[in-house]
Amino acid sequence: MQRINSYQEFLELKKILESRLTLMEKTISVCGGAACRALSGPKIAHLLREGIEKKGLKGKVEVKLTGCHGFCSSGPSIIIYPEEICYLQVKVEDVEEIIEETLLSGRIVERLTYEDPALGRIQKLKEIPFYKKQTRYILEYNSRIDPTSIEDYIAIGGYSALAKALFEMSPDGILEEIKKANLRGRGGGGFPAGQKWETTKNAKGEIKYVIVNAHEGEPGAYMDRAILEGNPHLVLEGLIIGAYAIGAKEGFIYLRHDSPSLKRNVEVALKRAKEYGFVGKNIMGSGFDFDVEIHLDIGIFVSGESSALMRSIEGRVPEPRPKYIRTSVSGIYERPSNLNNVETWANVPLIVAKGSEWYSAIGTEKSKGTKLISLSGKIKNAGVIEVPFGITLREIVYEIGGGTTNGRALKAVHLGSAMGGSIPKDLIDLPLDFDTLAEYGAPIGAGGLLVLDETDDMLEVVLYFLDFLSGESCGKCVPCREGIRQIKNLLNRIREGKGTKKDIETIKEICDAQRKASLCALGRTASYPLENALKYFWHEFESRLKREG
Ligand code: SF4
Ligand code: FES
């Protein structure tokens, strides 16, 4: 391993690593993401390696334990390259047959392939409806690389965007590309990333920071983890490019403390990036210095809020502060600090490598590019998907998700997790884009999509989210701390058949006060699921109200 000291050296290394890719006849990608790990993914990879060695296939077939392949409800998933044969729900007992049949005899083990109710058995990954309808740019390489191997990442084109940024573009030129691409923040707000970068860049002060918010804490949302655990260098590369454009010399990756595999992959990635000279002094001989530190959260949801997160990095109690002070201008130690979430940073190398024109051709007029969604709830194909903005909710639920489990009637899709809202089935043809869904009271948020069927009770759904939020409220402001508690009490009365129309009026008043007077997004948006449920599913609440006479 050598340190890269110039653009030329980088190009030479890239060439060598690319050529290594073609040395193997086959690569078997075994999913090592959280769901597949729990179902023996790593053991399957180990047994495959052992078997391959025993059968004299070493040097011809390589086994990679990778990040999440996306199709989590059908894991453990195995993909055999170059044919892209996909085996699902693989068990330890299947390993011998895979080696004998597929590797030695070139035959497909049909029973391990995907069975589509209409199309029958499907052997190839990209022909499976779950994958066919997706547009995978960010997740594309999750199944092709070992996330702990920087060489794998460079071989598939990694760090080329950074090299291009440092040697062929100016910081202002990069900022312009990001603005032209109209990259909007994927953490929930959808605020234009370029504009936010520019604010930090132009803010007073020599020392500036860039931060990856990897504190993904909403129930049912796990797409950031799929990116960062499966392809950590993609995010790191985006962060370094952002730092160069903004003029930051230090950066942080703010991680959840409770995911050892994620932490390990990020730590390994950072260590290797430092060894190769992509992080540290004089990056690739360009004269640009940038260092990154990993910071762990303290396990509370609100520490993912921008100002709370920055306090946490300073070593203080992670409490939000009023919004009139923008962290882009005055963040960590009151210095200009740019915070973007994992998915936002992951888009940056793609935009720099392929250009803003390429990027803005994907999606809708105001929502460009792709969006990662974690599909969960009463849906057949659950997991992490990547789709272009503009795709309809119907396409996501029925074509990618395969419809509801047990074929029950769809009731609604809930977007944006605890701070989102439900879209009833009659509106299922709405497109996935930031503005349309927000207009209907269900902002995309970070990208959790929960499918509800006819057996789901909206009051229970709302109470579930309120329980989560009341447990996570930091308690600093009354409308949030007391408001959520009071709403829960009133809803419980309604649930028991003791509530009245007056209680509904009181609930609406509290929601209004919370929205107007809470300090941070948790309190301001806590009422969203309830308000949307009252709007679209009023009959479910009304039917429980006590008759007043
Ligand atoms: S809105 Fe809630 S979570 Fe946010 S600062 Fe106030 S009490 Fe804390
Ligand atoms: S964890 Fe294996 S497919 Fe998602």
XYZ file of C-alpha atoms and ligand atoms in Angstrom:
561
model
C 0.000 0.000 0.000
C 1.382 3.346 -0.977
C 0.421 6.916 -0.156
C -0.883 8.773 -3.194
C 1.118 11.922 -3.848
C -0.204 13.118 -7.193
C -3.040 12.831 -9.678
C -0.811 10.671 -11.851
C -0.124 8.255 -9.001
C -3.833 8.006 -8.321
C -4.598 7.168 -11.954
C -1.893 4.500 -11.975
C -3.219 2.913 -8.797
C -6.750 2.963 -10.170
C -5.599 1.163 -13.319
C -3.876 -1.566 -11.329
C -6.875 -2.112 -9.066
C -9.313 -2.133 -12.000
C -7.301 -4.833 -13.711
C -7.421 -6.956 -10.546
C -11.199 -7.030 -10.853
C -11.009 -9.117 -14.003
C -8.629 -11.703 -12.558
C -11.368 -13.766 -10.940
C -13.789 -15.808 -13.006
C -16.541 -15.287 -10.487
C -17.296 -13.150 -7.466
C -19.894 -14.222 -4.949
C -21.406 -11.371 -3.025
C -22.932 -12.449 0.289
C -25.026 -9.862 2.081
C -23.586 -8.909 5.452
C -26.146 -6.187 6.207
C -27.941 -6.193 9.560
C -30.917 -8.375 8.560
C -28.824 -10.934 6.672
C -26.184 -10.987 9.376
C -28.841 -12.083 11.834
C -29.685 -14.932 9.451
C -26.121 -16.277 9.171
C -24.879 -14.183 6.218
C -21.279 -14.116 7.539
C -21.326 -17.862 8.273
C -22.536 -18.575 4.742
C -19.661 -16.466 3.371
C -17.203 -18.354 5.569
C -18.523 -21.765 4.474
C -18.446 -20.707 0.823
C -14.782 -19.695 1.180
C -13.937 -22.999 2.868
C -15.769 -25.023 0.214
C -14.175 -23.067 -2.627
C -10.740 -23.805 -1.227
C -11.501 -27.490 -0.787
C -12.735 -27.812 -4.363
C -9.632 -26.126 -5.752
C -11.469 -23.011 -6.886
C -9.321 -20.582 -4.926
C -7.978 -17.884 -7.243
C -10.938 -18.394 -9.571
C -13.841 -17.564 -7.299
C -13.810 -14.800 -4.731
C -16.301 -14.379 -1.895
C -17.100 -10.888 -0.650
C -19.096 -10.160 2.489
C -20.807 -6.928 1.555
C -23.268 -4.344 2.830
C -27.037 -4.572 2.448
C -28.288 -5.686 -1.001
C -31.638 -3.999 -0.354
C -33.994 -6.986 -0.477
C -33.860 -7.495 3.299
C -37.127 -9.407 3.686
C -35.744 -12.164 1.431
C -32.269 -12.416 2.910
C -29.709 -13.726 3.231
C -29.125 -12.698 -0.345
C -26.308 -13.977 -2.564
C -25.350 -12.610 -5.972
C -22.996 -14.471 -8.281
C -21.118 -12.203 -10.710
C -20.619 -11.749 -13.624
C -23.920 -13.485 -14.441
C -25.748 -11.655 -11.622
C -27.486 -14.827 -10.496
C -29.448 -14.010 -7.378
C -30.183 -16.531 -4.639
C -32.478 -15.524 -1.810
C -33.244 -16.869 1.660
C -30.080 -18.913 1.475
C -29.338 -21.177 4.408
C -26.118 -22.630 5.719
C -27.290 -26.040 4.428
C -27.492 -24.681 0.844
C -23.803 -23.833 0.584
C -22.618 -27.250 -0.613
C -25.252 -27.386 -3.344
C -24.356 -23.877 -4.551
C -20.702 -24.921 -4.885
C -21.449 -28.249 -6.572
C -24.211 -27.093 -8.863
C -23.505 -23.479 -9.743
C -19.753 -23.140 -9.319
C -18.636 -26.576 -10.516
C -21.410 -27.582 -12.930
C -22.713 -24.190 -14.068
C -26.309 -25.029 -13.158
C -28.802 -22.831 -11.386
C -30.275 -23.936 -8.076
C -33.814 -23.018 -9.073
C -35.362 -23.336 -5.628
C -33.109 -20.536 -4.337
C -34.137 -18.095 -7.054
C -36.910 -15.527 -6.689
C -40.396 -16.810 -7.379
C -42.725 -14.215 -8.858
C -46.443 -15.000 -8.611
C -46.981 -13.993 -12.258
C -43.599 -14.545 -13.915
C -42.410 -17.706 -12.196
C -38.774 -18.286 -11.220
C -36.345 -15.443 -11.977
C -32.620 -16.092 -11.953
C -31.043 -12.713 -12.621
C -30.919 -9.901 -10.109
C -32.013 -7.072 -12.371
C -34.982 -9.040 -13.726
C -36.539 -9.391 -10.278
C -39.367 -6.798 -10.103
C -38.027 -5.523 -6.771
C -34.803 -4.403 -8.502
C -36.088 -3.839 -12.039
C -38.125 -0.748 -11.191
C -35.362 0.863 -9.119
C -32.726 3.333 -10.284
C -29.708 2.461 -8.220
C -26.822 4.908 -8.339
C -26.006 5.173 -4.659
C -26.777 1.580 -3.742
C -25.402 0.113 -6.971
C -22.025 -0.798 -5.542
C -23.178 -2.076 -2.174
C -23.272 -5.606 -3.502
C -20.027 -5.330 -5.459
C -17.565 -4.210 -2.846
C -16.277 -5.308 0.502
C -16.949 -2.162 2.562
C -13.713 -2.650 4.471
C -11.638 -2.665 1.269
C -10.618 0.761 -0.027
C -9.041 -1.030 -2.997
C -12.474 -2.387 -4.001
C -13.858 1.123 -3.857
C -11.080 2.619 -5.965
C -11.406 -0.201 -8.484
C -15.061 0.634 -9.139
C -14.229 4.317 -9.675
C -14.088 5.533 -6.081
C -12.102 8.666 -5.217
C -12.041 9.621 -8.917
C -14.547 12.398 -8.202
C -12.290 13.688 -5.416
C -9.277 13.618 -7.738
C -11.297 15.475 -10.386
C -12.475 18.026 -7.799
C -8.964 18.684 -6.468
C -7.084 18.784 -9.765
C -9.614 19.868 -12.376
C -12.086 22.072 -10.523
C -12.002 25.104 -8.271
C -13.889 25.173 -4.944
C -16.317 27.685 -6.474
C -16.720 25.493 -9.556
C -17.748 22.536 -7.345
C -20.217 24.678 -5.439
C -21.740 25.821 -8.725
C -22.131 22.182 -9.868
C -23.922 21.260 -6.641
C -26.198 24.275 -7.013
C -26.899 23.549 -10.677
C -27.687 19.934 -9.825
C -30.209 21.276 -7.299
C -29.208 18.700 -4.729
C -31.711 18.921 -1.876
C -30.866 17.682 1.609
C -32.095 14.145 2.201
C -32.280 14.388 5.976
C -35.878 15.566 6.016
C -36.055 19.262 5.194
C -35.212 19.080 1.484
C -33.292 22.367 1.743
C -30.937 23.043 -1.219
C -27.527 21.685 -0.206
C -25.588 24.116 -2.429
C -27.217 27.094 -0.761
C -26.347 25.706 2.661
C -22.748 25.081 1.573
C -22.533 28.625 0.266
C -23.751 30.094 3.562
C -21.001 28.274 5.455
C -18.418 29.114 2.823
C -19.258 32.836 2.975
C -19.695 32.983 6.756
C -17.096 34.902 8.761
C -14.325 32.905 10.400
C -11.228 31.071 9.259
C -12.171 27.739 10.835
C -15.135 25.914 9.337
C -16.471 22.416 9.814
C -18.325 19.859 7.730
C -20.338 17.106 9.353
C -22.033 13.863 8.322
C -25.210 13.350 10.301
C -25.377 9.569 10.550
C -27.646 9.639 13.545
C -30.558 7.808 12.013
C -33.029 7.296 14.813
C -36.528 7.307 13.362
C -38.494 4.075 13.680
C -38.423 2.128 10.402
C -35.690 4.220 8.765
C -32.449 2.436 7.969
C -31.330 3.677 4.553
C -28.470 5.828 5.838
C -27.092 2.823 7.614
C -27.372 0.773 4.402
C -25.237 3.362 2.596
C -22.673 4.050 5.283
C -22.179 0.470 6.393
C -22.155 -0.891 2.836
C -20.137 1.823 1.113
C -18.541 4.146 3.695
C -15.969 5.596 1.278
C -18.747 7.037 -0.900
C -19.898 9.207 2.001
C -16.356 10.049 3.046
C -15.491 11.055 -0.504
C -18.550 13.333 -0.630
C -17.518 14.896 2.680
C -13.953 15.612 1.528
C -15.219 17.193 -1.702
C -17.664 19.310 0.316
C -14.911 20.391 2.695
C -12.737 21.466 -0.228
C -15.591 23.455 -1.796
C -16.556 25.114 1.490
C -13.045 25.695 2.796
C -13.256 23.432 5.851
C -10.192 21.721 7.229
C -11.937 19.548 9.776
C -14.931 17.254 9.593
C -16.954 14.934 11.798
C -18.972 11.799 11.235
C -21.668 11.690 13.904
C -22.623 8.057 14.420
C -25.085 6.132 16.514
C -23.280 4.401 19.335
C -25.379 1.234 19.166
C -24.257 -0.183 15.855
C -20.836 -1.833 16.216
C -20.716 -3.089 12.609
C -21.430 0.376 11.250
C -18.826 1.913 13.529
C -16.250 -0.686 12.549
C -16.771 -0.166 8.806
C -16.558 3.621 9.133
C -13.443 3.392 11.314
C -11.732 1.026 8.893
C -12.681 3.237 5.928
C -11.295 6.346 7.611
C -8.077 4.604 8.618
C -7.475 3.323 5.087
C -8.360 6.687 3.540
C -5.740 8.294 5.801
C -3.144 5.701 4.827
C -3.725 6.316 1.128
C -3.622 10.093 1.654
C -7.260 10.871 0.804
C -7.643 12.344 4.289
C -4.968 14.279 6.169
C -2.253 16.699 5.085
C -1.710 17.583 1.447
C -4.394 15.257 0.051
C -3.079 13.482 -3.079
C -0.374 16.140 -3.291
C -2.946 18.855 -3.997
C -2.010 21.074 -1.055
C -5.451 20.621 0.529
C -5.485 19.502 4.201
C -8.543 17.933 5.749
C -8.985 15.709 8.770
C -12.012 13.723 9.939
C -13.045 12.529 13.380
C -15.716 9.999 14.278
C -18.031 11.069 17.074
C -20.537 8.772 18.777
C -23.959 9.917 19.977
C -25.263 9.345 23.497
C -28.290 7.392 22.398
C -31.046 9.971 22.348
C -33.130 10.814 19.310
C -32.943 14.583 19.639
C -29.154 14.541 19.407
C -29.687 14.141 15.641
C -31.102 17.688 15.499
C -28.464 19.988 13.990
C -27.794 22.321 16.932
C -28.058 19.494 19.502
C -25.697 17.359 17.438
C -23.128 20.122 17.338
C -23.319 20.600 21.090
C -22.807 16.898 21.478
C -19.640 17.108 19.343
C -18.448 19.890 21.660
C -18.904 17.491 24.571
C -21.969 19.259 25.960
C -25.526 18.065 26.632
C -27.171 17.645 23.204
C -30.071 20.071 23.584
C -31.480 22.009 20.628
C -31.210 25.763 20.622
C -33.458 28.382 18.954
C -33.499 28.284 15.173
C -32.793 31.961 14.578
C -29.125 31.077 15.044
C -28.207 29.075 11.981
C -25.611 26.374 12.499
C -24.286 26.992 8.968
C -23.096 30.350 10.312
C -22.567 29.565 13.977
C -22.339 25.868 14.790
C -19.606 23.892 16.524
C -17.766 26.266 18.914
C -19.789 29.062 17.266
C -17.933 28.495 14.023
C -19.590 28.040 10.597
C -20.546 24.352 10.350
C -22.160 22.567 7.450
C -24.263 19.562 8.346
C -25.707 17.158 5.803
C -27.028 13.672 6.261
C -25.410 10.479 4.910
C -27.493 10.270 1.749
C -26.891 13.911 0.824
C -23.118 13.475 1.056
C -23.345 10.202 -0.916
C -24.832 12.117 -3.856
C -21.867 14.500 -4.072
C -19.274 12.210 -5.757
C -21.907 11.242 -8.368
C -22.639 14.874 -9.220
C -18.953 15.786 -9.427
C -18.048 12.699 -11.477
C -20.973 12.785 -13.917
C -21.906 16.469 -13.898
C -24.940 18.456 -12.843
C -26.602 18.042 -16.226
C -26.594 14.271 -15.914
C -27.879 14.533 -12.371
C -30.677 16.950 -13.024
C -32.050 14.790 -15.808
C -33.124 12.331 -13.073
C -36.258 13.088 -11.064
C -38.813 15.889 -11.309
C -38.496 19.608 -11.913
C -37.915 20.458 -8.278
C -36.794 17.144 -6.793
C -33.697 15.909 -8.601
C -31.871 12.619 -8.448
C -32.906 9.491 -6.585
C -34.223 8.839 -3.096
C -33.501 5.925 -0.832
C -36.555 4.599 0.913
C -36.809 1.966 3.589
C -39.937 -0.023 2.880
C -41.560 -1.655 5.847
C -44.904 -2.602 7.338
C -47.491 -4.776 5.628
C -45.576 -5.173 2.392
C -44.287 -8.313 0.693
C -40.889 -7.023 -0.391
C -39.471 -5.009 2.471
C -36.000 -3.480 2.466
C -34.043 -0.513 1.186
C -34.810 0.741 -2.298
C -33.501 3.559 -4.470
C -35.947 5.220 -6.832
C -35.965 8.340 -8.986
C -38.071 11.226 -7.672
C -41.346 11.320 -9.551
C -42.101 7.616 -9.225
C -45.607 7.133 -7.842
C -46.402 5.645 -4.456
C -48.389 2.989 -6.322
C -45.303 1.885 -8.276
C -43.338 1.656 -5.046
C -45.965 -0.334 -3.168
C -47.170 -2.644 -5.925
C -44.345 -3.012 -8.426
C -41.278 -2.827 -6.192
C -42.918 -3.845 -2.947
C -45.050 -6.587 -4.537
C -48.233 -5.369 -2.792
C -49.448 -5.973 0.723
C -48.649 -9.081 2.723
C -51.458 -11.654 2.651
C -53.085 -9.680 -0.184
C -55.099 -7.573 2.265
C -56.492 -4.258 1.034
C -54.112 -1.341 1.273
C -55.173 1.348 3.704
C -52.442 3.983 3.530
C -48.750 4.598 3.218
C -47.143 6.433 6.069
C -44.176 8.605 5.101
C -41.637 10.430 7.205
C -41.919 8.199 10.254
C -42.868 9.771 13.607
C -42.826 13.287 12.171
C -44.602 12.470 8.921
C -48.092 11.624 7.820
C -50.233 8.987 6.147
C -51.434 9.170 2.582
C -54.705 7.254 2.106
C -54.985 4.612 -0.615
C -57.095 6.895 -2.839
C -54.062 9.151 -3.238
C -51.686 6.316 -4.078
C -50.952 7.796 -7.526
C -49.184 10.815 -6.028
C -45.575 11.166 -7.116
C -42.724 10.852 -4.684
C -41.299 14.334 -4.498
C -40.514 16.712 -1.661
C -43.159 19.316 -2.384
C -46.210 17.286 -3.453
C -46.093 14.968 -0.478
C -45.508 17.835 1.947
C -48.569 19.541 0.464
C -50.629 16.478 1.355
C -49.310 16.508 4.911
C -46.878 13.618 4.533
C -43.344 14.966 4.027
C -40.858 12.350 2.806
C -38.659 13.065 5.814
C -35.565 10.943 5.785
C -37.307 8.265 3.705
C -39.149 5.717 5.832
C -42.246 4.329 4.096
C -44.563 2.232 6.234
C -47.351 0.332 4.476
C -50.622 0.048 6.394
C -53.392 -2.381 5.463
C -57.090 -2.572 6.284
C -56.388 -4.183 9.663
C -54.341 -1.218 10.896
C -56.021 1.203 13.253
C -55.006 4.827 12.705
C -55.458 5.763 16.327
C -53.012 3.048 17.317
C -50.572 4.120 14.622
C -50.672 7.699 15.870
C -50.293 6.622 19.504
C -47.284 4.493 18.564
C -45.499 7.516 17.080
C -46.527 9.798 19.951
C -45.209 7.247 22.462
C -41.912 7.263 20.627
C -41.727 11.062 20.539
C -42.754 11.613 24.150
C -39.991 9.212 25.165
C -37.501 11.144 23.060
C -38.527 14.744 23.852
C -35.656 16.420 25.680
C -38.150 18.239 27.877
C -36.675 21.673 27.350
C -39.870 23.314 26.146
C -43.374 22.988 27.540
C -45.439 22.711 24.316
C -43.433 19.658 23.329
C -42.880 18.047 26.733
C -46.379 18.575 28.118
C -48.225 18.841 24.814
C -47.380 15.349 23.583
C -48.275 13.895 26.984
C -51.644 15.658 27.041
C -52.470 14.606 23.479
C -51.676 11.021 24.394
C -53.992 11.208 27.430
C -56.828 12.564 25.324
C -56.310 9.951 22.626
C -56.351 7.230 25.238
C -59.710 8.545 26.453
C -60.993 8.364 22.890
C -59.581 4.869 22.512
C -61.564 3.812 25.597
C -64.775 5.326 24.187
C -64.779 8.141 26.755
C -63.629 10.976 24.473
C -65.800 13.800 23.133
C -65.728 16.256 20.252
C -64.453 18.821 22.750
C -61.388 16.595 23.310
C -60.711 16.688 19.582
C -60.897 20.486 19.684
C -58.450 20.535 22.612
C -56.106 18.168 20.730
C -56.131 20.503 17.723
C -55.338 23.494 19.940
C -52.396 21.710 21.533
C -51.114 20.641 18.098
C -51.285 24.241 16.991
C -49.386 25.483 20.046
C -46.751 22.781 19.610
C -46.201 23.670 15.982
C -45.840 27.367 16.745
C -43.932 27.361 20.025
C -41.607 24.360 20.053
C -37.923 24.940 19.822
C -36.954 22.158 17.428
C -38.399 19.916 14.730
C -39.374 17.173 17.169
C -41.975 19.356 18.853
C -42.878 21.342 15.773
C -43.706 18.278 13.703
C -44.883 15.855 16.406
C -48.494 16.558 15.462
C -48.122 15.702 11.768
C -49.177 12.022 11.961
C -52.156 12.928 14.136
C -53.307 15.860 12.038
C -53.135 13.838 8.831
C -54.967 10.946 10.456
C -57.718 13.314 11.621
C -57.953 14.729 8.110
C -58.013 11.522 6.092
C -59.352 8.998 8.613
C -61.717 11.136 10.683
C -64.382 8.388 10.694
C -62.071 6.149 12.750
C -61.876 8.752 15.488
C -65.476 9.913 15.220
C -66.886 6.408 15.573
C -65.197 6.114 18.972
C -66.425 9.394 20.407
C -68.940 9.282 23.231
C -72.404 10.416 22.181
C -73.154 13.692 23.866
C -76.730 14.497 24.514
S -39.237 20.731 20.865
Fe -39.103 19.009 22.307
S -37.209 17.969 21.768
Fe -37.133 20.013 20.799
S -36.117 21.309 22.311
Fe -38.291 21.461 22.765
S -38.664 19.854 24.309
Fe -36.682 19.413 23.370
S -29.493 -6.805 5.061
Fe -29.268 -8.275 3.476
S -30.483 -7.503 1.898
Fe -30.614 -5.951 3.434
